[in-house]
DNA sequence: AGCACGCCGACT
DNA sequence: GTCGGCGTGCTC
């Protein structure tokens, strides 16, 4: 008996998602071989669903407790994941307490795998005999193509229905046993293309078409030079298809259909040279990585280097070594740094072997890149977090650049961290994991100690340029000294000086937790969003109050809606306001002989596709001095030789967020931005404005003293029981009804406490049910429970059981976030 | 008795 | 997640 284990694609944490199905010997539907990794259509209860094949085997008996196995209805795709990737999905499902189907879905091609829908009422349903599937051998599934399958249960349950005893034919008889509604498979939006090749036959070569058959003769002439694609001919000839068909019918040309090859276009000719002479630190880093790769036992290397220390060169060398050894490489880069500049460095070196996967591509573009990997054309994949799940085989090297950034953690199920999944993969495949950062996360530094990860330092900038000195300006003292400007006198002088020399400046406004808001001076009222528990942000351009979470906007009221006071004051500084003040300040400086260009980069100006790149290009293009003003998005990947001044307008707004990582985030941000100044021969300087000049993250950052920061921060984490000294879990509940949501989470907490007690988890610390800092977002109320467990506790295993047993509450969602990065 | 509705458990 | 079974309770 041929069987297959199938992970049904049904999003439910409570459902055991793996089932065994029979594989019919007479199985002939669809046109794909049944293998591990295939998408299949299977019956489940009264409906049909899609599933993913996890195992194909032959057995006489089945371990599962069912009397009668049901059969797979159709194989819908080629295999999309390997045995190893399947294991990875199991690991993620267990560790992150996520539905297995959600984990395996990560490996599916962009555009998805289609869906099964219920046929509309009255749809003719095939009885008994298998419905012929409108698929010819070798034809791929196309969107909208339908595979109709009888919805009735096979045999048993239909027969089990009691016979109708009534002989009164005027009354409607008992409801028919489960009216068979058909289930229809609809192929995905994206599907692999087919190429139609045309070739001339010997008869065709000898054939001279009649004088009036212009199209036929032209077409045959074109084909005499060699085979051509129908799509190419169609561009050149009108009505090519009909001409082709008539010639095919007469036997003068042949038509062959082939799977389209998604080879990557050779945009840049690769030049396999080293663009720079590498310094000794880079050599040391490279040899450490190559040794790890050669020993092939799954090791990790932390490449710890300031911005400009040449990490990318190290990556390129490591990849080159990996390719030479016949293995392939994945490079993960934060979404924001996936600029054409970054991509060009990889393409410049590895040419058309580089595939690119990130969210700003259209689905079609992503699909093409994915196919190029699937068809083995790509050997280096550069992409965001999810590129980890691309179908690249023989992975020898995984590089995670800017390892510390929080975007590597997915904020929806499965709530995985790319670094941790990559480490699992590296260990399983004996690949080497490289983690690059100027400010490695505390978790990574902990792993260096506990897991014996290698730690190499690129102490200096690659070109020997010193890190720019940082001047801390106490804004409280400035304010006390009579200045009301958001630019301190130190920053003003430095700006003028920089621009006088035709150098460029970067100003960063740390906007997180510091948007512009309105306050009534008489009663203290602040307008809040009616859909979210956030203060509304004032926008200068349209003079409206806007919510950054749901997009709600309202006009700025003339008087306070509560006390009717006309004294509504605008507090804080948005980028627009800073831009206005900056322009006005610059225009008053008589020392500046030209109008200084100001480029503003924030969420508003970068929303359009490629706007980010365009603004950076614009900034780079100025021959005179210029100012780039932006939010934290300017902290990354910006590399301009003539930037000599970096100003951080408000360094400390991230300090006071109610989140245990806020100090680490602040420190990292300062380090990252500071590195933007003086990257070349021109010396740079950094001016850091703050109201908290003496706190550790600011002081340590100002002196580039990371070890002081880490020592202090670790001590604090140990004292308050935060990672890496504990394992944390955040349990989040959300729903449209506030009290029902809170109540559901409180019920969950009761069950949780019982469960922990029964497991002997007495040392776990479990918070009360708390309203999230962002209590309401888009009319949805949010509550959470925070758990701190001993570091060595099997947190996931303990909670997994609980989640599997838990009863769901209508209208309330509960999510488990293992190792949360944000608890807002 | 007949029907509407809502909860609960199965789903291979 | 979705479906159907079955129990409860209301109405004719």
Short mmCIF file of N, CA and C in Angstrom, two decimals, chain A residues 444-582:
data_model
loop_
_atom_site.label_atom_id
_atom_site.label_comp_id
_atom_site.label_asym_id
_atom_site.label_seq_id
_atom_site.Cartn_x
_atom_site.Cartn_y
_atom_site.Cartn_z
N UNK A 444 24.12 37.60 20.47
CA UNK A 444 25.20 37.05 19.65
C UNK A 444 26.49 36.97 20.44
N UNK A 445 26.78 38.03 21.20
CA UNK A 445 28.00 38.01 22.01
C UNK A 445 27.92 36.89 23.05
N UNK A 446 26.71 36.63 23.52
CA UNK A 446 26.52 35.54 24.48
C UNK A 446 26.82 34.20 23.81
N UNK A 447 26.36 34.06 22.56
CA UNK A 447 26.58 32.81 21.83
C UNK A 447 28.06 32.60 21.54
N UNK A 448 28.80 33.69 21.39
CA UNK A 448 30.25 33.58 21.20
C UNK A 448 30.85 32.84 22.40
N UNK A 449 30.34 33.18 23.57
CA UNK A 449 30.84 32.54 24.79
C UNK A 449 30.31 31.11 24.93
N UNK A 450 28.97 30.97 24.78
CA UNK A 450 28.36 29.69 25.11
C UNK A 450 28.49 28.64 24.03
N UNK A 451 28.44 29.09 22.77
CA UNK A 451 28.46 28.12 21.67
C UNK A 451 29.83 28.08 20.99
N UNK A 452 30.78 28.80 21.57
CA UNK A 452 32.11 28.84 20.98
C UNK A 452 32.13 29.36 19.56
N UNK A 453 31.33 30.37 19.31
CA UNK A 453 31.39 30.98 17.99
C UNK A 453 32.72 31.73 17.85
N UNK A 454 33.19 31.79 16.63
CA UNK A 454 34.41 32.59 16.38
C UNK A 454 34.05 34.06 16.41
N UNK A 455 35.00 34.86 16.82
CA UNK A 455 34.75 36.30 16.91
C UNK A 455 35.97 37.01 16.32
N UNK A 456 35.79 37.58 15.13
CA UNK A 456 36.91 38.31 14.53
C UNK A 456 36.56 39.79 14.48
N UNK A 457 37.56 40.61 14.71
CA UNK A 457 37.30 42.05 14.77
C UNK A 457 38.01 42.77 13.64
N UNK A 458 37.27 43.64 13.00
CA UNK A 458 37.88 44.54 12.03
C UNK A 458 38.00 45.87 12.76
N UNK A 459 39.11 46.03 13.46
CA UNK A 459 39.19 47.13 14.41
C UNK A 459 39.17 48.50 13.75
N UNK A 460 39.81 48.62 12.61
CA UNK A 460 39.89 49.94 11.99
C UNK A 460 39.06 49.98 10.74
N UNK A 461 38.83 51.16 10.26
CA UNK A 461 38.20 51.29 8.96
C UNK A 461 39.17 50.76 7.91
N UNK A 462 38.60 50.22 6.85
CA UNK A 462 39.42 49.57 5.84
C UNK A 462 40.47 50.50 5.28
N UNK A 463 40.14 51.78 5.17
CA UNK A 463 41.10 52.72 4.59
C UNK A 463 41.90 53.45 5.65
N UNK A 464 41.79 53.01 6.90
CA UNK A 464 42.58 53.60 7.97
C UNK A 464 42.04 54.92 8.50
N UNK A 465 40.92 55.40 7.94
CA UNK A 465 40.35 56.66 8.43
C UNK A 465 39.90 56.47 9.88
N UNK A 466 40.21 57.43 10.75
CA UNK A 466 39.80 57.28 12.15
C UNK A 466 38.30 57.48 12.29
N UNK A 467 37.72 56.91 13.36
CA UNK A 467 36.31 57.16 13.62
C UNK A 467 36.19 58.62 14.04
N UNK A 468 35.15 59.29 13.61
CA UNK A 468 35.03 60.72 13.90
C UNK A 468 34.78 60.96 15.38
N UNK A 469 35.40 61.99 15.94
CA UNK A 469 35.15 62.29 17.36
C UNK A 469 33.70 62.73 17.56
N UNK A 470 33.15 62.35 18.73
CA UNK A 470 31.76 62.69 19.03
C UNK A 470 31.71 63.75 20.12
N UNK A 471 31.01 64.85 19.86
CA UNK A 471 30.82 65.89 20.85
C UNK A 471 29.40 65.77 21.40
N UNK A 472 29.29 65.62 22.72
CA UNK A 472 27.96 65.53 23.33
C UNK A 472 27.52 66.92 23.75
N UNK A 473 26.35 67.33 23.31
CA UNK A 473 25.83 68.64 23.69
C UNK A 473 24.62 68.45 24.59
N UNK A 474 24.67 69.07 25.76
CA UNK A 474 23.58 68.97 26.72
C UNK A 474 22.51 70.00 26.34
N UNK A 475 21.42 69.53 25.82
CA UNK A 475 20.39 70.44 25.33
C UNK A 475 19.67 71.17 26.45
N UNK A 476 19.63 70.57 27.64
CA UNK A 476 19.01 71.25 28.77
C UNK A 476 19.80 72.50 29.10
N UNK A 477 21.13 72.38 29.06
CA UNK A 477 21.98 73.55 29.33
C UNK A 477 21.82 74.59 28.23
N UNK A 478 21.71 74.14 26.99
CA UNK A 478 21.48 75.05 25.86
C UNK A 478 20.22 75.85 26.09
N UNK A 479 19.18 75.12 26.47
CA UNK A 479 17.89 75.73 26.68
C UNK A 479 17.97 76.74 27.83
N UNK A 480 18.64 76.32 28.91
CA UNK A 480 18.83 77.20 30.06
C UNK A 480 19.62 78.44 29.67
N UNK A 481 20.54 78.26 28.72
CA UNK A 481 21.37 79.38 28.28
C UNK A 481 20.64 80.31 27.33
N UNK A 482 19.35 80.05 27.12
CA UNK A 482 18.55 81.00 26.34
C UNK A 482 18.28 80.59 24.93
N UNK A 483 18.90 79.49 24.46
CA UNK A 483 18.66 79.10 23.07
C UNK A 483 17.34 78.35 22.95
N UNK A 484 16.55 78.72 21.97
CA UNK A 484 15.27 78.04 21.76
C UNK A 484 15.31 77.22 20.47
N UNK A 485 16.45 77.19 19.81
CA UNK A 485 16.54 76.47 18.55
C UNK A 485 16.73 74.98 18.80
N UNK A 486 16.30 74.17 17.85
CA UNK A 486 16.54 72.74 17.98
C UNK A 486 17.97 72.38 17.55
N UNK A 487 18.68 73.40 17.01
CA UNK A 487 20.10 73.18 16.69
C UNK A 487 20.92 73.91 17.73
N UNK A 488 21.75 73.20 18.42
CA UNK A 488 22.61 73.84 19.42
C UNK A 488 23.61 74.75 18.72
N UNK A 489 24.21 75.67 19.48
CA UNK A 489 25.19 76.56 18.84
C UNK A 489 26.35 75.77 18.27
N UNK A 490 26.75 74.71 18.98
CA UNK A 490 27.86 73.88 18.48
C UNK A 490 27.50 73.30 17.11
N UNK A 491 26.27 72.81 17.01
CA UNK A 491 25.86 72.20 15.74
C UNK A 491 25.75 73.27 14.65
N UNK A 492 25.24 74.43 15.02
CA UNK A 492 25.11 75.51 14.04
C UNK A 492 26.46 75.88 13.45
N UNK A 493 27.45 76.06 14.35
CA UNK A 493 28.78 76.44 13.88
C UNK A 493 29.37 75.37 12.99
N UNK A 494 29.20 74.12 13.43
CA UNK A 494 29.78 73.01 12.66
C UNK A 494 29.13 72.92 11.28
N UNK A 495 27.82 73.14 11.23
CA UNK A 495 27.10 73.08 9.95
C UNK A 495 27.65 74.12 8.98
N UNK A 496 27.76 75.35 9.47
CA UNK A 496 28.24 76.44 8.61
C UNK A 496 29.65 76.13 8.13
N UNK A 497 30.47 75.68 9.07
CA UNK A 497 31.87 75.38 8.74
C UNK A 497 31.95 74.30 7.66
N UNK A 498 31.16 73.25 7.84
CA UNK A 498 31.17 72.15 6.88
C UNK A 498 30.73 72.62 5.50
N UNK A 499 29.65 73.37 5.48
CA UNK A 499 29.07 73.79 4.20
C UNK A 499 29.96 74.82 3.51
N UNK A 500 30.64 75.64 4.30
CA UNK A 500 31.59 76.61 3.72
C UNK A 500 32.65 75.90 2.92
N UNK A 501 33.04 74.72 3.39
CA UNK A 501 34.10 73.96 2.71
C UNK A 501 33.54 73.05 1.64
N UNK A 502 32.27 73.26 1.30
CA UNK A 502 31.62 72.43 0.28
C UNK A 502 31.59 70.95 0.65
N UNK A 503 31.58 70.70 1.95
CA UNK A 503 31.41 69.32 2.40
C UNK A 503 29.93 69.11 2.72
N UNK A 504 29.59 67.83 2.96
CA UNK A 504 28.18 67.54 3.20
C UNK A 504 27.92 67.13 4.66
N UNK A 505 26.68 67.32 5.06
CA UNK A 505 26.30 66.99 6.43
C UNK A 505 25.08 66.09 6.42
N UNK A 506 25.02 65.20 7.41
CA UNK A 506 23.85 64.34 7.59
C UNK A 506 23.26 64.66 8.96
N UNK A 507 21.98 64.98 8.99
CA UNK A 507 21.32 65.25 10.27
C UNK A 507 20.28 64.18 10.52
N UNK A 508 20.35 63.57 11.69
CA UNK A 508 19.38 62.54 11.99
C UNK A 508 18.42 62.97 13.09
N UNK A 509 17.16 62.79 12.80
CA UNK A 509 16.12 63.06 13.78
C UNK A 509 15.63 61.70 14.25
N UNK A 510 15.86 61.44 15.52
CA UNK A 510 15.48 60.15 16.07
C UNK A 510 13.99 60.19 16.36
N UNK A 511 13.22 59.70 15.41
CA UNK A 511 11.80 59.98 15.48
C UNK A 511 11.00 58.97 16.28
N UNK A 512 11.59 57.80 16.48
CA UNK A 512 10.82 56.79 17.19
C UNK A 512 10.43 57.30 18.57
N UNK A 513 9.16 57.31 18.84
CA UNK A 513 8.68 57.79 20.12
C UNK A 513 8.79 59.30 20.26
N UNK A 514 8.95 59.99 19.15
CA UNK A 514 9.14 61.43 19.24
C UNK A 514 8.52 62.12 18.04
N UNK A 515 7.27 61.89 17.83
CA UNK A 515 6.62 62.58 16.73
C UNK A 515 6.08 63.91 17.25
N UNK A 516 5.65 64.72 16.33
CA UNK A 516 5.16 66.03 16.71
C UNK A 516 3.72 65.93 17.18
N UNK A 517 3.40 66.45 18.36
CA UNK A 517 2.03 66.35 18.84
C UNK A 517 1.54 67.71 19.31
N UNK A 518 0.25 67.78 19.63
CA UNK A 518 -0.39 69.04 20.00
C UNK A 518 -0.84 68.94 21.46
N UNK A 519 -0.63 69.99 22.20
CA UNK A 519 -0.99 69.99 23.62
C UNK A 519 -1.73 71.29 23.95
N UNK A 520 -2.83 71.15 24.68
CA UNK A 520 -3.56 72.35 25.12
C UNK A 520 -2.87 72.91 26.36
N UNK A 521 -2.48 74.15 26.30
CA UNK A 521 -1.74 74.73 27.42
C UNK A 521 -2.61 74.95 28.65
N UNK A 522 -3.90 75.02 28.44
CA UNK A 522 -4.77 75.29 29.58
C UNK A 522 -5.19 74.03 30.31
N UNK A 523 -5.56 72.99 29.56
CA UNK A 523 -6.04 71.80 30.28
C UNK A 523 -5.16 70.57 30.05
N UNK A 524 -4.16 70.68 29.23
CA UNK A 524 -3.24 69.56 29.04
C UNK A 524 -3.75 68.49 28.08
N UNK A 525 -4.87 68.78 27.40
CA UNK A 525 -5.44 67.81 26.47
C UNK A 525 -4.54 67.62 25.24
N UNK A 526 -4.40 66.35 24.83
CA UNK A 526 -3.65 66.02 23.62
C UNK A 526 -4.54 65.19 22.72
N UNK A 527 -4.75 65.58 21.48
CA UNK A 527 -5.62 64.79 20.60
C UNK A 527 -5.05 63.40 20.36
N UNK A 528 -5.91 62.39 20.50
CA UNK A 528 -5.48 61.02 20.25
C UNK A 528 -6.31 60.44 19.12
N UNK A 529 -5.77 59.37 18.52
CA UNK A 529 -6.49 58.71 17.44
C UNK A 529 -7.73 58.04 18.00
N UNK A 530 -8.82 58.10 17.24
CA UNK A 530 -10.05 57.45 17.73
C UNK A 530 -10.01 55.94 17.51
N UNK A 531 -9.07 55.46 16.70
CA UNK A 531 -8.99 54.02 16.42
C UNK A 531 -7.82 53.34 17.13
N UNK A 532 -6.83 54.11 17.52
CA UNK A 532 -5.63 53.54 18.14
C UNK A 532 -5.33 54.34 19.41
N UNK A 533 -4.59 53.72 20.32
CA UNK A 533 -4.24 54.46 21.54
C UNK A 533 -2.93 55.20 21.32
N UNK A 534 -2.92 56.07 20.34
CA UNK A 534 -1.71 56.83 20.06
C UNK A 534 -2.06 58.30 19.97
N UNK A 535 -1.06 59.12 20.28
CA UNK A 535 -1.25 60.56 20.10
C UNK A 535 -1.18 60.85 18.60
N UNK A 536 -1.99 61.78 18.17
CA UNK A 536 -1.94 62.13 16.75
C UNK A 536 -0.72 63.01 16.47
N UNK A 537 -0.17 62.82 15.30
CA UNK A 537 1.02 63.57 14.90
C UNK A 537 0.62 64.74 14.02
N UNK A 538 1.21 65.88 14.30
CA UNK A 538 0.87 67.05 13.49
C UNK A 538 1.72 67.09 12.23
N UNK A 539 1.07 67.26 11.09
CA UNK A 539 1.79 67.34 9.82
C UNK A 539 1.69 68.73 9.24
N UNK A 540 2.85 69.31 9.01
CA UNK A 540 2.94 70.69 8.54
C UNK A 540 2.34 70.84 7.13
N UNK A 541 2.64 69.88 6.24
CA UNK A 541 2.25 70.05 4.84
C UNK A 541 0.77 70.31 4.64
N UNK A 542 -0.06 69.44 5.26
CA UNK A 542 -1.50 69.62 5.02
C UNK A 542 -2.20 70.19 6.25
N UNK A 543 -1.40 70.53 7.27
CA UNK A 543 -1.93 71.14 8.47
C UNK A 543 -2.98 70.24 9.13
N UNK A 544 -2.71 68.95 9.15
CA UNK A 544 -3.67 68.02 9.74
C UNK A 544 -3.01 67.17 10.81
N UNK A 545 -3.84 66.55 11.63
CA UNK A 545 -3.35 65.61 12.64
C UNK A 545 -3.51 64.22 12.05
N UNK A 546 -2.46 63.42 12.11
CA UNK A 546 -2.52 62.11 11.48
C UNK A 546 -2.10 61.01 12.46
N UNK A 547 -2.66 59.82 12.24
CA UNK A 547 -2.25 58.66 13.03
C UNK A 547 -1.33 57.80 12.19
N UNK A 548 -0.17 57.46 12.75
CA UNK A 548 0.81 56.70 11.98
C UNK A 548 0.53 55.21 11.97
N UNK A 549 -0.46 54.79 12.75
CA UNK A 549 -0.76 53.36 12.78
C UNK A 549 -1.89 52.97 11.85
N UNK A 550 -2.89 53.85 11.71
CA UNK A 550 -4.03 53.47 10.88
C UNK A 550 -4.30 54.45 9.76
N UNK A 551 -3.61 55.58 9.73
CA UNK A 551 -3.81 56.52 8.65
C UNK A 551 -4.96 57.50 8.88
N UNK A 552 -5.61 57.41 10.05
CA UNK A 552 -6.68 58.36 10.37
C UNK A 552 -6.12 59.78 10.35
N UNK A 553 -6.91 60.70 9.83
CA UNK A 553 -6.45 62.08 9.91
C UNK A 553 -7.62 63.01 10.19
N UNK A 554 -7.31 64.14 10.81
CA UNK A 554 -8.34 65.11 11.17
C UNK A 554 -7.72 66.50 11.08
N UNK A 555 -8.54 67.50 10.78
CA UNK A 555 -7.96 68.85 10.74
C UNK A 555 -7.54 69.30 12.13
N UNK A 556 -6.55 70.16 12.19
CA UNK A 556 -6.11 70.70 13.48
C UNK A 556 -7.22 71.60 14.02
N UNK A 557 -7.74 71.30 15.21
CA UNK A 557 -8.83 72.15 15.72
C UNK A 557 -8.32 73.55 16.06
N UNK A 558 -9.21 74.53 15.91
CA UNK A 558 -8.82 75.92 16.21
C UNK A 558 -8.74 76.14 17.72
N UNK A 559 -9.66 75.49 18.45
CA UNK A 559 -9.65 75.60 19.91
C UNK A 559 -9.65 74.21 20.51
N UNK A 560 -9.24 74.12 21.77
CA UNK A 560 -9.20 72.82 22.44
C UNK A 560 -10.61 72.24 22.52
N UNK A 561 -10.81 71.02 22.04
CA UNK A 561 -12.16 70.44 22.05
C UNK A 561 -12.70 70.24 23.47
N UNK A 562 -11.82 70.23 24.46
CA UNK A 562 -12.28 69.99 25.84
C UNK A 562 -12.61 71.29 26.55
N UNK A 563 -11.65 72.23 26.57
CA UNK A 563 -11.86 73.44 27.38
C UNK A 563 -12.03 74.68 26.53
N UNK A 564 -12.05 74.51 25.22
CA UNK A 564 -12.25 75.63 24.28
C UNK A 564 -11.14 76.67 24.33
N UNK A 565 -10.06 76.36 24.97
CA UNK A 565 -8.94 77.29 25.00
C UNK A 565 -8.34 77.42 23.61
N UNK A 566 -7.97 78.61 23.18
CA UNK A 566 -7.36 78.76 21.86
C UNK A 566 -5.86 78.46 21.88
N UNK A 567 -5.30 78.18 23.07
CA UNK A 567 -3.84 78.01 23.16
C UNK A 567 -3.41 76.57 22.99
N UNK A 568 -3.44 76.13 21.75
CA UNK A 568 -2.98 74.78 21.45
C UNK A 568 -1.54 74.90 20.96
N UNK A 569 -0.64 74.25 21.68
CA UNK A 569 0.76 74.37 21.29
C UNK A 569 1.24 73.10 20.62
N UNK A 570 2.08 73.29 19.60
CA UNK A 570 2.64 72.13 18.90
C UNK A 570 3.99 71.81 19.52
N UNK A 571 4.13 70.60 19.99
CA UNK A 571 5.38 70.18 20.61
C UNK A 571 6.13 69.20 19.71
N UNK A 572 7.41 69.07 19.98
CA UNK A 572 8.20 68.10 19.23
C UNK A 572 8.57 68.62 17.86
N UNK A 573 9.37 67.87 17.18
CA UNK A 573 9.86 68.32 15.88
C UNK A 573 9.77 67.20 14.87
N UNK A 574 8.90 67.32 13.91
CA UNK A 574 8.86 66.36 12.81
C UNK A 574 9.94 66.73 11.82
N UNK A 575 10.22 65.83 10.90
CA UNK A 575 11.26 66.13 9.91
C UNK A 575 10.89 67.36 9.09
N UNK A 576 9.58 67.52 8.84
CA UNK A 576 9.17 68.68 8.04
C UNK A 576 9.50 69.98 8.76
N UNK A 577 9.22 69.99 10.06
CA UNK A 577 9.49 71.18 10.86
C UNK A 577 10.99 71.45 10.91
N UNK A 578 11.78 70.37 11.14
CA UNK A 578 13.22 70.55 11.21
C UNK A 578 13.74 71.09 9.88
N UNK A 579 13.17 70.55 8.80
CA UNK A 579 13.59 70.99 7.47
C UNK A 579 13.34 72.49 7.31
N UNK A 580 12.14 72.92 7.73
CA UNK A 580 11.80 74.34 7.60
C UNK A 580 12.76 75.20 8.41
N UNK A 581 13.02 74.77 9.66
CA UNK A 581 13.92 75.57 10.50
C UNK A 581 15.35 75.56 9.95
N UNK A 582 15.74 74.39 9.40
CA UNK A 582 17.08 74.27 8.85
C UNK A 582 17.25 75.22 7.66
#
